[in-house]
Short mmCIF file of C-alpha atoms and ligand atoms in Angstrom, two decimals:
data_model
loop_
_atom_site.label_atom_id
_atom_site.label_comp_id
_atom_site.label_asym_id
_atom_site.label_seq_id
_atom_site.Cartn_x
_atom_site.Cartn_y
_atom_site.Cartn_z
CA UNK W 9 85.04 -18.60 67.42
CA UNK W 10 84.21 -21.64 69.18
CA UNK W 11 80.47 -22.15 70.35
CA UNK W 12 81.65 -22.56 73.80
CA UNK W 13 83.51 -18.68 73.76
CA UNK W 14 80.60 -17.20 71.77
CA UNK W 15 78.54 -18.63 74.56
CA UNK W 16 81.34 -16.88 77.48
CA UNK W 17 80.82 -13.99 75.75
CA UNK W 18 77.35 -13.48 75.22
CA UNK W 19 76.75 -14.29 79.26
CA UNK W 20 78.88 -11.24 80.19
CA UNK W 21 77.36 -9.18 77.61
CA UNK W 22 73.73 -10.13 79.36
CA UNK W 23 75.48 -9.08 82.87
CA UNK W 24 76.14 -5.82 81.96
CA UNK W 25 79.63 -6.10 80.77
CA UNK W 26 81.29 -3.68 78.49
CA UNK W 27 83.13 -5.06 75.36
CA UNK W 28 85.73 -3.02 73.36
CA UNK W 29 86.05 -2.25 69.94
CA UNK W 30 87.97 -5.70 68.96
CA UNK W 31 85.09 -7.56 70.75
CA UNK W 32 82.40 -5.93 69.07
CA UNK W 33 84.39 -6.24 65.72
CA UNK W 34 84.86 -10.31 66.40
CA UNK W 35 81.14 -10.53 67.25
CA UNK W 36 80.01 -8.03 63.70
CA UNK W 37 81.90 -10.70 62.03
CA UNK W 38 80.50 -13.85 63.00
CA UNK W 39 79.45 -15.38 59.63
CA UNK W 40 77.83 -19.08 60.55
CA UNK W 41 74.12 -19.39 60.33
CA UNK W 42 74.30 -21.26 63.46
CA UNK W 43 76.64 -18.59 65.44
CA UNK W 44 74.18 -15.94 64.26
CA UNK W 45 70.87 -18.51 65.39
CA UNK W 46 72.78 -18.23 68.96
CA UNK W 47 73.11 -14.86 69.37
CA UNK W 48 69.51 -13.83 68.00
CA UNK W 49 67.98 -16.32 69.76
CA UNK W 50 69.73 -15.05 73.23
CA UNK W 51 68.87 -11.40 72.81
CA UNK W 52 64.84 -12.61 72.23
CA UNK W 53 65.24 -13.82 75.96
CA UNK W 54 66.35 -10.90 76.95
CA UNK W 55 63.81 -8.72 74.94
CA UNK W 56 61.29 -11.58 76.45
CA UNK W 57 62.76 -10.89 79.89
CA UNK W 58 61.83 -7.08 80.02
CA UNK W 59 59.08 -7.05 77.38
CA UNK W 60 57.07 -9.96 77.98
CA UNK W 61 55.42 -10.73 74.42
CA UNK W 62 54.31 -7.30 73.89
CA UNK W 63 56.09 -4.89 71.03
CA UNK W 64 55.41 -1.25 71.62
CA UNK W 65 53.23 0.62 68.86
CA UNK W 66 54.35 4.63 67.77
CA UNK W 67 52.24 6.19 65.30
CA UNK W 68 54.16 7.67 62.59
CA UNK W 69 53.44 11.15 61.13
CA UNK W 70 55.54 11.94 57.91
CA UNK W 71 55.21 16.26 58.47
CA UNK W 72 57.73 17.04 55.36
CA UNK W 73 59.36 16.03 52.62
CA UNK W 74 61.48 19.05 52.14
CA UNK W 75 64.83 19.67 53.50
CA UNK W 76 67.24 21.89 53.71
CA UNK W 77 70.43 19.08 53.81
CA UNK W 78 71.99 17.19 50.86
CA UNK W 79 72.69 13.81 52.42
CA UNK W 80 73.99 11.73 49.51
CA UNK W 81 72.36 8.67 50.24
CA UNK W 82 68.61 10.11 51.03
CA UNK W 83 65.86 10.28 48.60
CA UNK W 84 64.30 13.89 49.74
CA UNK W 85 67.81 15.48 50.24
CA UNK W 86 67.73 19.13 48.55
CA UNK W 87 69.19 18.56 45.60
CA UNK W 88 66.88 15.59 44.27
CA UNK W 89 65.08 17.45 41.46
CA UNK W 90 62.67 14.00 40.99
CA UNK W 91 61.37 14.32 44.64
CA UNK W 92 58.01 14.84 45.25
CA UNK W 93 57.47 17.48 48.30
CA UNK W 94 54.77 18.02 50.32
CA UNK W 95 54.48 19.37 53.97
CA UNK W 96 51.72 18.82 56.54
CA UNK W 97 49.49 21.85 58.04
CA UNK W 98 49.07 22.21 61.87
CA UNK W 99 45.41 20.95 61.55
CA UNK W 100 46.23 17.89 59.38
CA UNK W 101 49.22 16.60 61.83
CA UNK W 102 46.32 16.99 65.04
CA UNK W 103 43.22 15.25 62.15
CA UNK W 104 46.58 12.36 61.85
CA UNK W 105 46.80 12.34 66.31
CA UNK W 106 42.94 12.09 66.54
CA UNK W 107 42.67 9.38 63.78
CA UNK W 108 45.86 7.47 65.65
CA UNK W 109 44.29 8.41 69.39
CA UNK W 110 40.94 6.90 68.23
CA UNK W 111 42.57 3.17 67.22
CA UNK W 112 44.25 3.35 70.67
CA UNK W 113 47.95 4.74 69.96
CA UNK W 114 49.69 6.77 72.89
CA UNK W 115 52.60 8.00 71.41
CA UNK W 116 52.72 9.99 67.88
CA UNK W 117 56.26 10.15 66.26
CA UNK W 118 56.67 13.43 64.37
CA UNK W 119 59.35 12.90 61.70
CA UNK W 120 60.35 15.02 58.13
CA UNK W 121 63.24 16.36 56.72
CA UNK W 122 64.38 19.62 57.98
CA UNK W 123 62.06 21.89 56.38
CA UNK W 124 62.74 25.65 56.70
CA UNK W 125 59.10 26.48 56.97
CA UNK W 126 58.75 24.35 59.88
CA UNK W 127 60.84 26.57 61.54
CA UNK W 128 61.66 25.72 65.46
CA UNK W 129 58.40 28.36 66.40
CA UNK W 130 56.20 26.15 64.12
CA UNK W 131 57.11 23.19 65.69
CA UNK W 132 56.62 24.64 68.83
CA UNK W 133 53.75 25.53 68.41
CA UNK W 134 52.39 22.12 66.94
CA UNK W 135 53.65 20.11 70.16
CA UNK W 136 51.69 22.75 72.59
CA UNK W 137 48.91 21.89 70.33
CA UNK W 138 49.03 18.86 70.24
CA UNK W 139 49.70 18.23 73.95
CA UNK W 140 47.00 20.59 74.73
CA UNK W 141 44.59 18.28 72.98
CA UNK W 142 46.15 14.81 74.09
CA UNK W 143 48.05 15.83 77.51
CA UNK W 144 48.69 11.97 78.35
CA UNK W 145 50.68 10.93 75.28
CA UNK W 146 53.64 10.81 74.44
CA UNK W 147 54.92 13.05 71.61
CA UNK W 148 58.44 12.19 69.52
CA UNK W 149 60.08 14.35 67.25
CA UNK W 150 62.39 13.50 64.33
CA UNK W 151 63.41 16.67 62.95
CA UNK W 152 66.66 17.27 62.64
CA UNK W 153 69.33 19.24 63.84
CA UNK W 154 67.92 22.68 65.60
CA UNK W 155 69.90 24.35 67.83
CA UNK W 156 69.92 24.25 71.89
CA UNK W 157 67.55 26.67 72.45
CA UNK W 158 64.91 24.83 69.79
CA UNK W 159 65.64 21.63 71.23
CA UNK W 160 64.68 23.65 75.47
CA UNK W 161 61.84 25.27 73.70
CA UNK W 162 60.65 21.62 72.24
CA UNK W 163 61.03 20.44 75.31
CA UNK W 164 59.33 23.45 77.28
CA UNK W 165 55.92 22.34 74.85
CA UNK W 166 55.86 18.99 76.21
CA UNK W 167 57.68 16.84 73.51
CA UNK W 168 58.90 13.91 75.27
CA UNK W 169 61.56 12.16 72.58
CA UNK W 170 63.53 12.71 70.04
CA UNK W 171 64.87 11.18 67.27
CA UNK W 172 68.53 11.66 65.37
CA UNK W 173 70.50 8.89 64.22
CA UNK W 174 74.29 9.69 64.35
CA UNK W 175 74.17 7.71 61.17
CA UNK W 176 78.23 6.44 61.48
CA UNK W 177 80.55 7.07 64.44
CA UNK W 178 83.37 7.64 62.10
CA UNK W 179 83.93 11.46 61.10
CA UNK W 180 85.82 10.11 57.72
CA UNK W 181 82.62 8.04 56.73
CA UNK W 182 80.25 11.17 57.99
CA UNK W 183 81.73 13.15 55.42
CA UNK W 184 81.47 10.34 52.55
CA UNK W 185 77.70 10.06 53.47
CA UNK W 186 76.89 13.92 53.71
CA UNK W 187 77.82 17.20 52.18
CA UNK W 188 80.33 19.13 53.60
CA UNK W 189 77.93 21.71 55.11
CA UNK W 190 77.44 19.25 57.67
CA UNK W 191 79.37 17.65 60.28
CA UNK W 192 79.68 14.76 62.64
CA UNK W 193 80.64 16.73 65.59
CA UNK W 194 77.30 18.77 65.03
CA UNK W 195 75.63 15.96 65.07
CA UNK W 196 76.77 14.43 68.39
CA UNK W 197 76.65 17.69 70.18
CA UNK W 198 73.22 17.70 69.16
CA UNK W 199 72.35 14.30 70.85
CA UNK W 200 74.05 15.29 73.92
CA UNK W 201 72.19 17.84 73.97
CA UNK W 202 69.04 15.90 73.72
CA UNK W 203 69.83 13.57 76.45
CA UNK W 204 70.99 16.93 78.88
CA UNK W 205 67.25 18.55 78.18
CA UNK W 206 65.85 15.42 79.37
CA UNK W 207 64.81 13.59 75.87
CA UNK W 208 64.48 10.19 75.87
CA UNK W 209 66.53 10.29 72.91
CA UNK W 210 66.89 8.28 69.81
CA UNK W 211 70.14 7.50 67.78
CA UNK W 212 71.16 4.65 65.29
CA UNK W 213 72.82 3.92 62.01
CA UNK W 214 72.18 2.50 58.53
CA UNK W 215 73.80 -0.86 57.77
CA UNK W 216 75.62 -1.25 55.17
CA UNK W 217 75.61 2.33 53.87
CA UNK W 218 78.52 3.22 51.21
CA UNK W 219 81.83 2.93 52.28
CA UNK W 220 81.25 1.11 55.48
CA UNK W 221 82.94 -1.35 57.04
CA UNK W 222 82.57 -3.41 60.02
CA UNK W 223 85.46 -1.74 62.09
CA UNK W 224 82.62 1.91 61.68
CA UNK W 225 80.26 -0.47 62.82
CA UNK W 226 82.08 -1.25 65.90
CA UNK W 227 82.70 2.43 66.38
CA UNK W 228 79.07 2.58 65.90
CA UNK W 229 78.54 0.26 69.29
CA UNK W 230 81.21 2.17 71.31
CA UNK W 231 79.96 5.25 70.68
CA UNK W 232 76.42 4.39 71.91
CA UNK W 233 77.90 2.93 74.80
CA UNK W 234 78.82 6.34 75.50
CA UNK W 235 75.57 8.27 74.23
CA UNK W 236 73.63 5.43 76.14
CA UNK W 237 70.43 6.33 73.99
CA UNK W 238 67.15 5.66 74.70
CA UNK W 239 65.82 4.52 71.80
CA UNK W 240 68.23 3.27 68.79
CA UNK W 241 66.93 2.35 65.44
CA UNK W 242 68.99 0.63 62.34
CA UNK W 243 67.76 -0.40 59.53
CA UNK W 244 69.69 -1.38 55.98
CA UNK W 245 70.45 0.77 53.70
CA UNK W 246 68.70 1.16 50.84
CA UNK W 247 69.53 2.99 47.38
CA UNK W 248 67.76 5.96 46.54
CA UNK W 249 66.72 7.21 42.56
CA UNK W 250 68.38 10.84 42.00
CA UNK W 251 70.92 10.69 44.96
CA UNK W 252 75.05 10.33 44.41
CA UNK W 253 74.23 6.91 46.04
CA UNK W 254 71.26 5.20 43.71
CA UNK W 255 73.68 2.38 41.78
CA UNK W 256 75.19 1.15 45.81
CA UNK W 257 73.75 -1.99 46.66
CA UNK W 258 71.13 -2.17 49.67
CA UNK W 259 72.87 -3.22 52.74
CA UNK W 260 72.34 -6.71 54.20
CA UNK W 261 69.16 -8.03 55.85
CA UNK W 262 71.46 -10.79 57.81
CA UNK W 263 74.10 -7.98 59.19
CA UNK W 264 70.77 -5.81 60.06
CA UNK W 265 69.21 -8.48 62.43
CA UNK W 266 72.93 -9.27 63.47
CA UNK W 267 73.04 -5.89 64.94
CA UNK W 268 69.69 -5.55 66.30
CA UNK W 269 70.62 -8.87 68.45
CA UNK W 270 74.00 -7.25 69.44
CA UNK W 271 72.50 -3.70 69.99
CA UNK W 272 69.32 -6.15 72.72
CA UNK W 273 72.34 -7.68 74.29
CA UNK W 274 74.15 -4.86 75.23
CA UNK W 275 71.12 -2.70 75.74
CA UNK W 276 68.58 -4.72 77.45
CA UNK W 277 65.82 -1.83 78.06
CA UNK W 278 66.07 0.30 75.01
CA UNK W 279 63.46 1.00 72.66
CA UNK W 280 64.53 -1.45 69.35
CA UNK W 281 62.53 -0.38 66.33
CA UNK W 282 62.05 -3.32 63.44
CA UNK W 283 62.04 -0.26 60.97
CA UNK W 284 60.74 0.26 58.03
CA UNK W 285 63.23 -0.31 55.87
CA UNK W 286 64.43 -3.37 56.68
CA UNK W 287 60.48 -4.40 55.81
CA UNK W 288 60.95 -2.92 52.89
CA UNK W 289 64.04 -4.82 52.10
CA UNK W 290 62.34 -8.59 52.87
CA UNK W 291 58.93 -9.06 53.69
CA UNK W 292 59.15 -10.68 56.83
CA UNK W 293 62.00 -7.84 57.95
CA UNK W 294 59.70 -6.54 60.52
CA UNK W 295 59.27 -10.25 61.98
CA UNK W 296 62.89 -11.30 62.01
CA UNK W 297 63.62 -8.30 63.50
CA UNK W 298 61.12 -8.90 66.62
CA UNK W 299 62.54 -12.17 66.26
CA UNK W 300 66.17 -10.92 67.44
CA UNK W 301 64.74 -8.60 69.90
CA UNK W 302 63.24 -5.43 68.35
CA UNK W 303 60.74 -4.33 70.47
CA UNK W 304 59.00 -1.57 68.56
CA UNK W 305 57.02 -0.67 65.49
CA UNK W 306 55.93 2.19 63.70
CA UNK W 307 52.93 2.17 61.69
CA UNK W 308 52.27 4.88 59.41
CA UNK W 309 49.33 7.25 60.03
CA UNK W 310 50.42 9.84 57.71
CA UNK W 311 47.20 10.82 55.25
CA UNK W 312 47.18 7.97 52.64
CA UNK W 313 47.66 10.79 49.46
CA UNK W 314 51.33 11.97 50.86
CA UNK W 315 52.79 8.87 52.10
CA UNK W 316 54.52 7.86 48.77
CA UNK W 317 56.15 11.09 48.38
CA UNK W 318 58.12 10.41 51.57
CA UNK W 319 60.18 8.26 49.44
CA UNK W 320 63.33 8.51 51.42
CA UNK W 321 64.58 5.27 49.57
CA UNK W 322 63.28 2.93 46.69
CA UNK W 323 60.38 0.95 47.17
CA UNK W 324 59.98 2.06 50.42
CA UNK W 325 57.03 -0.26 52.51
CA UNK W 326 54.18 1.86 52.54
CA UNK W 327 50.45 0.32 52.11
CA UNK W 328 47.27 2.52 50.57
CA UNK W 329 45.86 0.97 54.02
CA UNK W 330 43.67 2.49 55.74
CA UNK W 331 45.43 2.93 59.49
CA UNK W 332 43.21 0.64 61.23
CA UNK W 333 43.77 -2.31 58.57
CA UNK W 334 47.54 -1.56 59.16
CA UNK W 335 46.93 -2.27 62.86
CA UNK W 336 44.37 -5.43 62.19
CA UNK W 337 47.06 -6.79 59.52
CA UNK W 338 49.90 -6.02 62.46
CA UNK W 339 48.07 -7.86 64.64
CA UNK W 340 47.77 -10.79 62.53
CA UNK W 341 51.12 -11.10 61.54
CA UNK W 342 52.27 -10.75 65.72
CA UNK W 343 50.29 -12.73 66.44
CA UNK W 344 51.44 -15.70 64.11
CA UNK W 345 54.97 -15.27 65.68
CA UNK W 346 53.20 -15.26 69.40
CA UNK W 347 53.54 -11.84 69.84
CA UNK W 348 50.91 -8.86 70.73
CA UNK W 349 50.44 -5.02 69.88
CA UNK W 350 51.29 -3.28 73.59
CA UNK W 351 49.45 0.08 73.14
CA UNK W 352 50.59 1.72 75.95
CA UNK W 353 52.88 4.60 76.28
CA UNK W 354 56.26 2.62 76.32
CA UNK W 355 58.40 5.41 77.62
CA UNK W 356 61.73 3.92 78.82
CA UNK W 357 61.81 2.10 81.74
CA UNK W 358 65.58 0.25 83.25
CA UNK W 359 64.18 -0.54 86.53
N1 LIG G 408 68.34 3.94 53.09
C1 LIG G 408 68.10 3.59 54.36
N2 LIG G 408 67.88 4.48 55.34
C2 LIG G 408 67.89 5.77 55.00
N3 LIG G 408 67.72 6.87 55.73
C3 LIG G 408 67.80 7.95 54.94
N4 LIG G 408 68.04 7.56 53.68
C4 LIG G 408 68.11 6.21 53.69
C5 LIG G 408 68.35 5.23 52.71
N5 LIG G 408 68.58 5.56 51.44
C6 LIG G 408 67.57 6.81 57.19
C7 LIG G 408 68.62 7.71 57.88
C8 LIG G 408 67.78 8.74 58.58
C9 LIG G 408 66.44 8.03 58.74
C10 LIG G 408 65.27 8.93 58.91
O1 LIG G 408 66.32 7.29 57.56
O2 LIG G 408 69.35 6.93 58.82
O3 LIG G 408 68.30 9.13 59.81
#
């Protein structure tokens, strides 16, 4: 496309303008360096527009690495006999919240697989706790998919997000990803369902998973046009030892930051995670990512001796570090690209 209709189409995107599924599908494809240079460099205006220099911190608490699913391309789904499994106690998850609350973190992000002895009364019962003990921050759960009643009792405690990526739009490419057990339409109702309850809620996608093309990608962007998510993470796939999927190449860094550019254009105030696996893919991922307009980060404040069992994918980024070098070493490396840590809450905010 010429420079001149890239440029046409980007300035309606930044006014608010929907674009349909060929539109999305012409802009997925754009393959020049300096096509891709123009859009990333448009949606870090916008991201600069509503986020000033700052990039929100969540601290990261990794509660299990057991679940109940068998998602073919995870690294802790059921069936991988080679995973190593561990799940947090009630008391460790608050020692991980006082450790994060004391280096100045306001929200605490509790993700794991869905673990049966975390059962929807456990979890409960860890967000009263820990809103009992930190009323002012903001707690985020990443847990699955629980039923309605789980998600109003979550909800009741005081948890404040959640987290569920629809992980493809497509119901055909759903059911090459997971096992049959599960099913797309589950999965949707269940982020409705978040959003209803009053979540700010969290969705997203792997790039470049098996079997997907860019036309699932475009569904990808129409369908969170509908869902109109809060929060939306994507981050590359990556192969994981003992799954169906470990000999699939990793997705590609380029499409990744591609899409978080696309996904800042089109949804100016959302919360953009540069995630962790697209760090782990390249090690300035979490840079080039801010870079095109990812406004997040997640450092990890899970205790040091379980974070490489989380191992949801090879050679996942995770440092021995204690979590206040992880912040001093995030700070350094924001601060080279003339960005700062913004500590505050960073609920979501369109005004
Ligand atoms: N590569 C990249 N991302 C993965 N996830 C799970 N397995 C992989 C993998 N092999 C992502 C899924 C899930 C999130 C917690 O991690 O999108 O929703």
């Amino acid at each position: 496309m010429s420079q001149k209709e890239l440029g046409n189409i980007v300035d309606r995107l930044v006014a608010g303008a929907a674009m349909d599924r060929n539109g999305w599908l012409r802009l997925l494809s754009l393959q020049g360096e300096e096509e891709r240079q123009y859009v990333q460099q448009r949606a870090m205006e916008v991201a600069q527009q509503n986020f000033g220099n700052g990039v929100f911190v969540r601290g990261l608490i990794e509660i299990s690495s057991y679940c109940r699913n068998n998602c073919n391309y995870c690294g802790i789904r059921c069936g991988n006999r080679s995973a190593l499994r561990y799940r947090l106690t009630k008391e460790q998850i608050l020692e991980c919240c006082r450790a994060g609350a004391g280096l100045g973190f306001n929200t605490f992000v509790l993700q794991g697989g869905e673990d049966v002895v975390q059962s929807d009364d456990w979890v409960t019962d860890v967000v009263c706790a820990i809103k009992r003990e930190f009323p002012d921050k903001a707690v985020t759960l990443s847990v699955g998919e629980r039923s309605a009643a789980a998600y109003r009792a979550f909800r009741a405690a005081g948890a404040d997000r959640y987290l569920l990526r629809h992980e493809t739009r497509s119901d055909e490419h759903y059911s090459l990803l997971h096992p049959r057990t599960m099913s797309a339409v589950n999965r949707r109702n269940c982020l409705f369902t978040l959003k209803e309850l009053g979540f700010q809620t969290g969705s997203g996608m792997m790039i470049g998973s098996p079997h997907q093309t860019l036309e699932h990608l475009a569904d990808d962007m129409m369908f969170l046009d509908e869902l109109c998510p809060q929060m939306i993470g994507v981050g590359p796939f990556i192969p994981a030892s003992g799954t169906p999927f470990e000999d699939f190449s990793a997705g590609s860094v380029d499409l990744t930051i591609l899409v978080v550019s696309l996904l800042r254009l089109r949804f100016p105030h959302a919360l953009l995670p540069a995630t962790t696996a697209l760090a782990s893919l390249h090690s300035r991922g979490r840079e080039l990512a801010i870079l095109a307009g990812a406004n997040v980060v997640m450092p990890n404040l899970s205790p040091s001796d379980v974070r490489n069992k989380y191992s949801i994918y090879n050679n996942k980024k995770s440092t021995g570090d204690e979590s206040a070098q992880q912040i001093e070493s995030l700070r350094q490396s924001l601060d080279a690209i003339g960005y700062r840590i913004n500590f505050s809450r960073g609920d979501y905010d369109d005004k």
